[in-house]
Coordinates of N, CA and C in Angstrom, one line a residue:
M5 N -96.9 -228.7 4.0 CA -96.4 -227.4 3.6 C -94.9 -227.3 4.1
D6 N -94.0 -227.0 3.2 CA -92.6 -226.9 3.6 C -92.3 -225.5 4.1
S7 N -91.3 -225.3 4.9 CA -91.0 -224.0 5.4 C -90.2 -223.2 4.4
C8 N -89.5 -223.9 3.5 CA -88.8 -223.3 2.4 C -89.6 -223.3 1.1
P9 N -89.7 -222.1 0.5 CA -90.5 -222.1 -0.8 C -90.0 -223.0 -1.8
S10 N -90.9 -223.7 -2.5 CA -90.5 -224.7 -3.5 C -91.2 -224.5 -4.8
I11 N -90.4 -224.6 -5.9 CA -91.0 -224.4 -7.2 C -91.1 -225.8 -7.9
K12 N -92.2 -226.1 -8.5 CA -92.3 -227.4 -9.2 C -91.9 -227.3 -10.6
N13 N -92.1 -226.2 -11.3 CA -91.6 -226.0 -12.7 C -91.7 -224.6 -13.1
I14 N -90.9 -224.2 -14.1 CA -90.9 -222.9 -14.8 C -91.1 -223.3 -16.2
L15 N -92.1 -222.7 -16.9 CA -92.4 -222.9 -18.3 C -92.4 -221.7 -19.1
L16 N -91.8 -221.8 -20.3 CA -91.9 -220.7 -21.3 C -92.5 -221.4 -22.5
L17 N -93.7 -221.0 -22.8 CA -94.4 -221.6 -24.0 C -94.7 -220.5 -25.0
D18 N -94.9 -220.9 -26.3 CA -95.2 -220.0 -27.3 C -96.7 -219.8 -27.3
S19 N -97.2 -219.0 -28.3 CA -98.6 -218.6 -28.3 C -99.5 -219.8 -28.8
E20 N -98.9 -220.9 -29.1 CA -99.7 -222.1 -29.5 C -99.6 -223.1 -28.4
G21 N -98.9 -222.8 -27.3 CA -98.8 -223.8 -26.2 C -97.6 -224.7 -26.4
K22 N -96.7 -224.5 -27.4 CA -95.6 -225.4 -27.6 C -94.4 -224.9 -26.7
R23 N -93.5 -225.8 -26.4 CA -92.4 -225.5 -25.5 C -91.4 -224.5 -26.2
V24 N -90.9 -223.6 -25.5 CA -89.8 -222.8 -25.9 C -88.6 -223.2 -24.9
A25 N -88.9 -223.1 -23.6 CA -87.9 -223.5 -22.6 C -88.7 -224.0 -21.4
V26 N -88.4 -225.1 -20.8 CA -89.1 -225.6 -19.6 C -88.1 -226.2 -18.7
K27 N -88.4 -226.2 -17.4 CA -87.5 -226.8 -16.4 C -88.4 -227.3 -15.3
Y28 N -88.4 -228.6 -15.0 CA -89.2 -229.3 -14.0 C -88.3 -229.6 -12.8
Y29 N -88.8 -229.3 -11.6 CA -88.0 -229.6 -10.4 C -88.8 -230.6 -9.5
S30 N -89.9 -231.1 -10.0 CA -90.7 -232.0 -9.2 C -90.9 -233.3 -9.9
D31 N -91.0 -234.4 -9.2 CA -91.3 -235.7 -9.8 C -92.8 -236.0 -10.0
E32 N -93.6 -234.9 -9.9 CA -95.0 -235.1 -10.0 C -95.4 -235.4 -11.5
W33 N -94.6 -235.1 -12.4 CA -94.7 -235.4 -13.8 C -93.5 -236.2 -14.3
P34 N -93.5 -237.5 -14.1 CA -92.3 -238.3 -14.3 C -91.9 -238.6 -15.7
T35 N -92.9 -238.5 -16.6 CA -92.5 -238.8 -18.0 C -92.7 -237.5 -18.9
N36 N -92.1 -237.5 -20.0 CA -92.2 -236.4 -20.9 C -93.7 -236.2 -21.4
N37 N -94.4 -237.3 -21.6 CA -95.8 -237.3 -22.0 C -96.6 -236.6 -20.9
A38 N -96.4 -236.9 -19.7 CA -97.1 -236.3 -18.6 C -96.8 -234.8 -18.5
R39 N -95.6 -234.4 -18.7 CA -95.2 -233.0 -18.7 C -95.9 -232.3 -19.9
E40 N -95.8 -232.8 -21.1 CA -96.5 -232.2 -22.2 C -98.0 -232.1 -22.0
S41 N -98.6 -233.1 -21.4 CA -100.0 -233.1 -21.2 C -100.3 -232.0 -20.2
F42 N -99.5 -231.8 -19.1 CA -99.7 -230.7 -18.2 C -99.6 -229.4 -18.8
E43 N -98.6 -229.2 -19.7 CA -98.4 -227.9 -20.4 C -99.5 -227.6 -21.3
K44 N -100.0 -228.6 -22.0 CA -101.1 -228.4 -22.9 C -102.4 -228.0 -22.2
S45 N -102.7 -228.7 -21.1 CA -103.9 -228.4 -20.3 C -103.8 -227.1 -19.6
L46 N -102.6 -226.7 -19.1 CA -102.4 -225.4 -18.5 C -102.6 -224.3 -19.5
F47 N -102.0 -224.5 -20.7 CA -102.1 -223.5 -21.7 C -103.6 -223.3 -22.1
S48 N -104.3 -224.4 -22.3 CA -105.7 -224.3 -22.7 C -106.5 -223.6 -21.6
K49 N -106.2 -223.8 -20.3 CA -107.0 -223.1 -19.3 C -106.7 -221.6 -19.2
T50 N -105.4 -221.2 -19.5 CA -105.0 -219.8 -19.3 C -105.0 -219.0 -20.6
Q51 N -105.1 -219.6 -21.8 CA -104.8 -218.8 -23.0 C -105.8 -217.7 -23.2
K52 N -107.0 -217.8 -22.7 CA -108.0 -216.7 -22.9 C -108.0 -215.6 -21.9
S53 N -107.1 -215.8 -20.9 CA -107.1 -214.7 -19.8 C -106.2 -213.5 -20.4
N54 N -106.4 -212.4 -19.6 CA -105.7 -211.2 -20.0 C -104.5 -211.0 -19.1
A55 N -103.5 -211.8 -19.2 CA -102.3 -211.7 -18.3 C -101.2 -210.9 -19.0
R56 N -101.5 -209.8 -19.7 CA -100.5 -209.1 -20.4 C -99.8 -208.1 -19.6
N57 N -100.5 -207.3 -18.7 CA -99.9 -206.3 -18.0 C -99.4 -206.7 -16.6
E58 N -100.2 -207.5 -16.0 CA -99.8 -208.0 -14.6 C -99.9 -209.5 -14.6
A59 N -99.2 -210.2 -13.7 CA -99.3 -211.6 -13.5 C -100.6 -212.0 -13.0
E60 N -101.1 -213.2 -13.4 CA -102.3 -213.7 -12.9 C -102.0 -215.0 -12.1
I61 N -102.9 -215.3 -11.2 CA -102.8 -216.5 -10.4 C -103.9 -217.4 -10.6
T62 N -103.7 -218.7 -10.7 CA -104.8 -219.7 -10.8 C -104.4 -221.0 -10.1
M63 N -105.4 -221.7 -9.7 CA -105.2 -223.1 -9.1 C -105.4 -224.0 -10.3
F64 N -104.5 -225.0 -10.5 CA -104.6 -225.9 -11.6 C -104.1 -227.3 -11.1
E65 N -104.9 -228.3 -11.2 CA -104.5 -229.6 -10.8 C -103.8 -229.6 -9.4
S66 N -104.4 -229.0 -8.4 CA -103.8 -228.9 -7.0 C -102.5 -228.2 -7.0
N67 N -102.3 -227.3 -7.9 CA -101.0 -226.5 -7.9 C -101.4 -225.0 -8.0
T68 N -100.6 -224.2 -7.5 CA -100.7 -222.8 -7.7 C -99.8 -222.4 -8.8
V69 N -100.4 -221.7 -9.8 CA -99.7 -221.3 -11.0 C -99.8 -219.8 -11.2
V70 N -98.7 -219.1 -11.4 CA -98.6 -217.7 -11.6 C -98.1 -217.6 -13.1
Y71 N -98.7 -216.7 -13.9 CA -98.4 -216.6 -15.3 C -98.5 -215.2 -15.8
K72 N -97.8 -215.0 -16.9 CA -97.8 -213.7 -17.6 C -97.6 -213.9 -19.1
F73 N -98.2 -213.1 -19.9 CA -98.0 -213.2 -21.3 C -97.4 -212.0 -21.9
V74 N -96.4 -212.1 -22.8 CA -95.8 -211.0 -23.5 C -95.6 -211.4 -24.9
Q75 N -96.1 -210.6 -25.8 CA -96.0 -210.8 -27.2 C -96.5 -212.2 -27.5
D76 N -95.7 -213.1 -28.1 CA -96.1 -214.5 -28.4 C -95.5 -215.5 -27.4
L77 N -95.1 -215.0 -26.2 CA -94.5 -215.9 -25.2 C -95.4 -215.9 -23.9
H78 N -95.5 -217.1 -23.3 CA -96.3 -217.3 -22.1 C -95.4 -217.8 -21.0
F79 N -95.2 -217.1 -19.9 CA -94.3 -217.4 -18.8 C -95.2 -218.0 -17.7
F80 N -94.8 -219.1 -17.1 CA -95.5 -219.8 -16.1 C -94.5 -220.2 -15.0
V81 N -95.0 -220.1 -13.7 CA -94.2 -220.6 -12.6 C -95.2 -221.4 -11.7
T82 N -94.9 -222.7 -11.4 CA -95.8 -223.5 -10.7 C -95.3 -223.9 -9.3
G83 N -96.1 -223.8 -8.3 CA -95.7 -224.2 -7.0 C -96.8 -225.1 -6.4
G84 N -96.6 -225.6 -5.2 CA -97.6 -226.5 -4.6 C -98.9 -225.7 -4.3
E85 N -99.9 -226.5 -3.9 CA -101.2 -226.0 -3.6 C -101.2 -224.9 -2.6
Y86 N -100.3 -225.0 -1.6 CA -100.3 -224.0 -0.5 C -99.1 -223.1 -0.6
E87 N -98.4 -223.1 -1.7 CA -97.3 -222.2 -1.9 C -97.7 -220.7 -1.9
N88 N -96.8 -219.9 -1.4 CA -97.1 -218.5 -1.3 C -97.1 -217.9 -2.7
E89 N -98.2 -217.3 -3.1 CA -98.4 -216.7 -4.4 C -97.4 -215.5 -4.6
L90 N -97.1 -214.8 -3.6 CA -96.2 -213.7 -3.8 C -94.7 -214.2 -4.1
I91 N -94.3 -215.3 -3.5 CA -93.0 -215.8 -3.9 C -93.0 -216.3 -5.3
L92 N -94.1 -217.0 -5.7 CA -94.2 -217.5 -7.1 C -94.2 -216.3 -8.1
A93 N -94.9 -215.2 -7.7 CA -95.0 -214.1 -8.6 C -93.6 -213.4 -8.6
T94 N -92.9 -213.4 -7.6 CA -91.6 -212.8 -7.5 C -90.6 -213.6 -8.4
V95 N -90.7 -214.9 -8.4 CA -89.9 -215.7 -9.2 C -90.2 -215.5 -10.7
L96 N -91.5 -215.4 -11.0 CA -92.0 -215.1 -12.4 C -91.4 -213.8 -12.8
Q97 N -91.6 -212.8 -12.0 CA -91.1 -211.4 -12.4 C -89.6 -211.4 -12.6
G98 N -88.8 -212.1 -11.8 CA -87.4 -212.2 -11.9 C -87.0 -212.8 -13.2
F99 N -87.7 -213.9 -13.6 CA -87.5 -214.7 -14.8 C -87.8 -213.8 -16.0
F100 N -89.0 -213.1 -15.9 CA -89.4 -212.3 -17.0 C -88.4 -211.1 -17.2
D101 N -88.0 -210.4 -16.1 CA -87.1 -209.3 -16.2 C -85.8 -209.7 -16.8
A102 N -85.2 -210.9 -16.3 CA -83.9 -211.3 -16.8 C -84.0 -211.7 -18.3
V103 N -85.1 -212.3 -18.7 CA -85.2 -212.7 -20.2 C -85.3 -211.4 -21.0
G104 N -86.1 -210.4 -20.5 CA -86.2 -209.1 -21.2 C -84.8 -208.4 -21.3
L105 N -84.0 -208.4 -20.3 CA -82.7 -207.8 -20.3 C -81.8 -208.6 -21.3
L106 N -81.8 -209.9 -21.2 CA -80.9 -210.7 -22.1 C -81.3 -210.6 -23.5
L107 N -82.6 -210.5 -23.8 CA -83.1 -210.4 -25.2 C -83.1 -208.9 -25.6
R108 N -82.6 -208.0 -24.8 CA -82.5 -206.6 -25.1 C -83.9 -206.0 -25.5
G109 N -84.9 -206.4 -24.7 CA -86.3 -205.9 -24.9 C -87.1 -206.5 -26.0
H110 N -86.5 -207.4 -26.7 CA -87.2 -208.1 -27.8 C -87.7 -209.4 -27.3
V111 N -88.7 -209.4 -26.4 CA -89.2 -210.6 -25.8 C -90.3 -211.2 -26.7
E112 N -89.8 -212.0 -27.6 CA -90.7 -212.7 -28.6 C -90.1 -214.1 -28.9
K113 N -90.9 -214.9 -29.5 CA -90.5 -216.3 -29.7 C -89.2 -216.5 -30.5
K114 N -89.1 -215.7 -31.6 CA -88.0 -215.9 -32.5 C -86.7 -215.5 -31.7
E115 N -86.7 -214.4 -31.0 CA -85.5 -214.0 -30.2 C -85.2 -215.1 -29.1
A116 N -86.2 -215.6 -28.5 CA -86.1 -216.5 -27.4 C -85.4 -217.8 -27.9
R117 N -85.9 -218.3 -29.1 CA -85.3 -219.5 -29.7 C -83.8 -219.3 -30.1
E118 N -83.5 -218.1 -30.6 CA -82.1 -217.8 -31.0 C -81.2 -217.7 -29.8
N119 N -81.8 -217.4 -28.7 CA -81.0 -217.2 -27.5 C -81.4 -218.2 -26.4
L120 N -81.8 -219.4 -26.8 CA -82.2 -220.4 -25.9 C -81.2 -220.7 -24.8
E121 N -80.0 -220.7 -25.1 CA -79.0 -221.1 -24.1 C -79.0 -220.0 -23.0
L122 N -79.2 -218.8 -23.3 CA -79.3 -217.7 -22.2 C -80.5 -217.9 -21.3
I123 N -81.6 -218.3 -21.9 CA -82.8 -218.5 -21.2 C -82.7 -219.7 -20.3
L124 N -82.0 -220.8 -20.8 CA -81.8 -222.0 -19.9 C -80.8 -221.7 -18.8
L125 N -79.8 -220.9 -19.0 CA -78.9 -220.4 -18.0 C -79.7 -219.6 -16.9
C126 N -80.6 -218.8 -17.4 CA -81.5 -218.0 -16.5 C -82.2 -219.0 -15.5
L127 N -82.8 -220.0 -16.1 CA -83.6 -220.9 -15.3 C -82.7 -221.6 -14.2
D128 N -81.4 -221.9 -14.6 CA -80.5 -222.5 -13.6 C -80.1 -221.5 -12.5
E129 N -80.0 -220.2 -12.9 CA -79.7 -219.2 -11.9 C -80.8 -218.9 -10.9
I130 N -82.1 -219.1 -11.4 CA -83.2 -218.7 -10.6 C -83.5 -219.8 -9.5
V131 N -83.6 -221.0 -10.0 CA -84.0 -222.2 -9.1 C -83.1 -223.3 -9.3
D132 N -82.7 -224.0 -8.2 CA -81.9 -225.2 -8.2 C -82.6 -226.3 -7.4
G133 N -83.1 -227.3 -8.1 CA -83.7 -228.4 -7.3 C -85.0 -228.0 -6.7
G134 N -85.7 -227.0 -7.2 CA -86.9 -226.5 -6.7 C -86.8 -225.4 -5.6
I135 N -85.5 -225.1 -5.2 CA -85.3 -224.1 -4.2 C -84.9 -222.8 -4.9
V136 N -85.6 -221.7 -4.5 CA -85.4 -220.4 -5.2 C -84.0 -219.9 -4.7
L137 N -83.2 -219.5 -5.7 CA -81.8 -219.0 -5.5 C -81.8 -217.5 -5.6
E138 N -82.5 -217.0 -6.6 CA -82.4 -215.5 -7.0 C -83.7 -215.1 -7.7
T139 N -84.1 -213.9 -7.3 CA -85.3 -213.4 -8.0 C -85.1 -212.0 -8.6
D140 N -84.0 -211.4 -8.5 CA -83.7 -210.1 -9.0 C -83.3 -210.3 -10.5
G141 N -84.1 -209.8 -11.4 CA -83.8 -209.9 -12.8 C -82.4 -209.4 -13.3
N142 N -82.0 -208.3 -12.7 CA -80.7 -207.7 -13.0 C -79.6 -208.6 -12.6
V143 N -79.7 -209.2 -11.4 CA -78.6 -210.1 -10.9 C -78.6 -211.3 -11.8
I144 N -79.7 -211.9 -12.1 CA -79.8 -213.1 -12.9 C -79.2 -212.8 -14.3
A145 N -79.6 -211.8 -14.9 CA -79.1 -211.4 -16.2 C -77.6 -211.2 -16.2
G146 N -77.1 -210.5 -15.1 CA -75.7 -210.3 -15.0 C -74.9 -211.6 -14.9
K147 N -75.4 -212.5 -14.1 CA -74.7 -213.8 -13.9 C -74.7 -214.6 -15.2
V148 N -75.8 -214.6 -15.9 CA -75.9 -215.3 -17.2 C -75.0 -214.7 -18.2
A149 N -75.0 -213.3 -18.3 CA -74.1 -212.7 -19.2 C -72.6 -213.0 -19.0
T150 N -72.2 -213.0 -17.7 CA -70.8 -213.3 -17.5 C -70.5 -214.7 -17.7
Q151 N -71.4 -215.6 -17.6 CA -71.2 -217.0 -17.9 C -71.1 -217.3 -19.4
S152 N -71.9 -216.5 -20.2 CA -71.9 -216.7 -21.6 C -70.8 -216.0 -22.4
I153 N -70.1 -215.1 -21.8 CA -69.0 -214.4 -22.5 C -67.8 -215.2 -22.5
D154 N -67.2 -215.5 -23.7 CA -65.9 -216.2 -23.7 C -64.8 -215.2 -23.9
S155 N -63.6 -215.6 -23.7 CA -62.5 -214.6 -23.7 C -62.3 -213.9 -25.0
S156 N -62.8 -214.4 -26.1 CA -62.6 -213.7 -27.4 C -63.8 -212.9 -27.8
A157 N -64.9 -213.0 -27.1 CA -66.1 -212.2 -27.4 C -65.9 -210.8 -26.9
P158 N -66.4 -209.8 -27.6 CA -66.4 -208.4 -27.1 C -67.3 -208.3 -25.9
L159 N -67.1 -207.3 -25.1 CA -67.8 -207.1 -23.9 C -69.3 -206.8 -24.2
S160 N -69.6 -206.5 -25.4 CA -71.0 -206.2 -25.7 C -71.8 -207.5 -25.8
E161 N -71.2 -208.7 -25.7 CA -71.8 -210.0 -25.6 C -72.6 -210.3 -26.9
Q162 N -72.1 -211.2 -27.6 CA -72.7 -211.6 -28.9 C -73.7 -212.7 -28.6
T163 N -74.8 -212.7 -29.4 CA -75.7 -213.9 -29.3 C -75.2 -214.9 -30.3
I164 N -75.7 -216.1 -30.2 CA -75.3 -217.2 -31.1 C -75.4 -216.8 -32.6
S165 N -76.5 -216.2 -32.9 CA -76.7 -215.9 -34.3 C -75.7 -214.8 -34.7
Q166 N -75.4 -213.9 -33.9 CA -74.4 -212.8 -34.2 C -73.0 -213.4 -34.3
A167 N -72.7 -214.4 -33.4 CA -71.4 -215.0 -33.5 C -71.2 -215.8 -34.7
L168 N -72.3 -216.5 -35.1 CA -72.3 -217.3 -36.4 C -72.1 -216.3 -37.6
A169 N -72.8 -215.2 -37.6 CA -72.7 -214.3 -38.7 C -71.3 -213.7 -38.7
T170 N -70.7 -213.4 -37.6 CA -69.3 -212.9 -37.5 C -68.3 -213.9 -38.1
A171 N -68.5 -215.2 -37.7 CA -67.7 -216.3 -38.1 C -67.8 -216.5 -39.6
R172 N -69.0 -216.4 -40.1 CA -69.3 -216.6 -41.6 C -68.6 -215.4 -42.3
E173 N -68.7 -214.2 -41.8 CA -68.1 -213.1 -42.4 C -66.5 -213.2 -42.5
H174 N -65.9 -213.7 -41.4 CA -64.5 -213.8 -41.3 C -64.1 -215.0 -42.3
L175 N -64.8 -216.0 -42.4 CA -64.5 -217.1 -43.3 C -64.6 -216.7 -44.7
T176 N -65.6 -215.9 -45.1 CA -65.8 -215.4 -46.4 C -64.6 -214.5 -46.8
K177 N -64.2 -213.6 -45.9 CA -63.1 -212.7 -46.2 C -61.8 -213.5 -46.3
S178 N -61.6 -214.5 -45.5 CA -60.4 -215.3 -45.7 C -60.3 -216.1 -46.9
L179 N -61.5 -216.6 -47.4 CA -61.5 -217.3 -48.7 C -61.4 -216.5 -49.9
L180 N -61.8 -215.2 -49.8 CA -61.7 -214.3 -50.9 C -60.3 -213.6 -51.0
T181 N -59.5 -213.7 -50.0 CA -58.2 -213.1 -50.1 C -57.1 -214.1 -50.3

């Protein structure tokens, strides 16, 4: 047992157990096949639980897993067998809160896929090399929002789909005039 809390992975899966965004910090699953097998098995074990309102905790393959479901997304944080569940739950809640803020309350698969770069930046802000950096959803979302805004974007922060729509609109106007 390490004195510093360590995260093995953070997973965001859809309602069918398919990847939306995942990040591994442990060599316990060295290949992509091993990782996908872990994700599929974990999803199968947890899909029937009622983790909609509060996070649930389970032991899975000698790991402590904290998870929560919202709409068609399943959030998971995995730590070692003896990892503190409260720390894992805090990381999960921070990730969930940050994603909710960045997706403006529309926490669903379609929005998550359209804003995948923001979710991946969230993962980078929360954990680095398995070490927890930040757990406050507001701070995480703030850091991600400032990283994703370029100098020409309005302060209201455009998503990729919004930016593409704006670019398409400007291109259409310039071609028609």
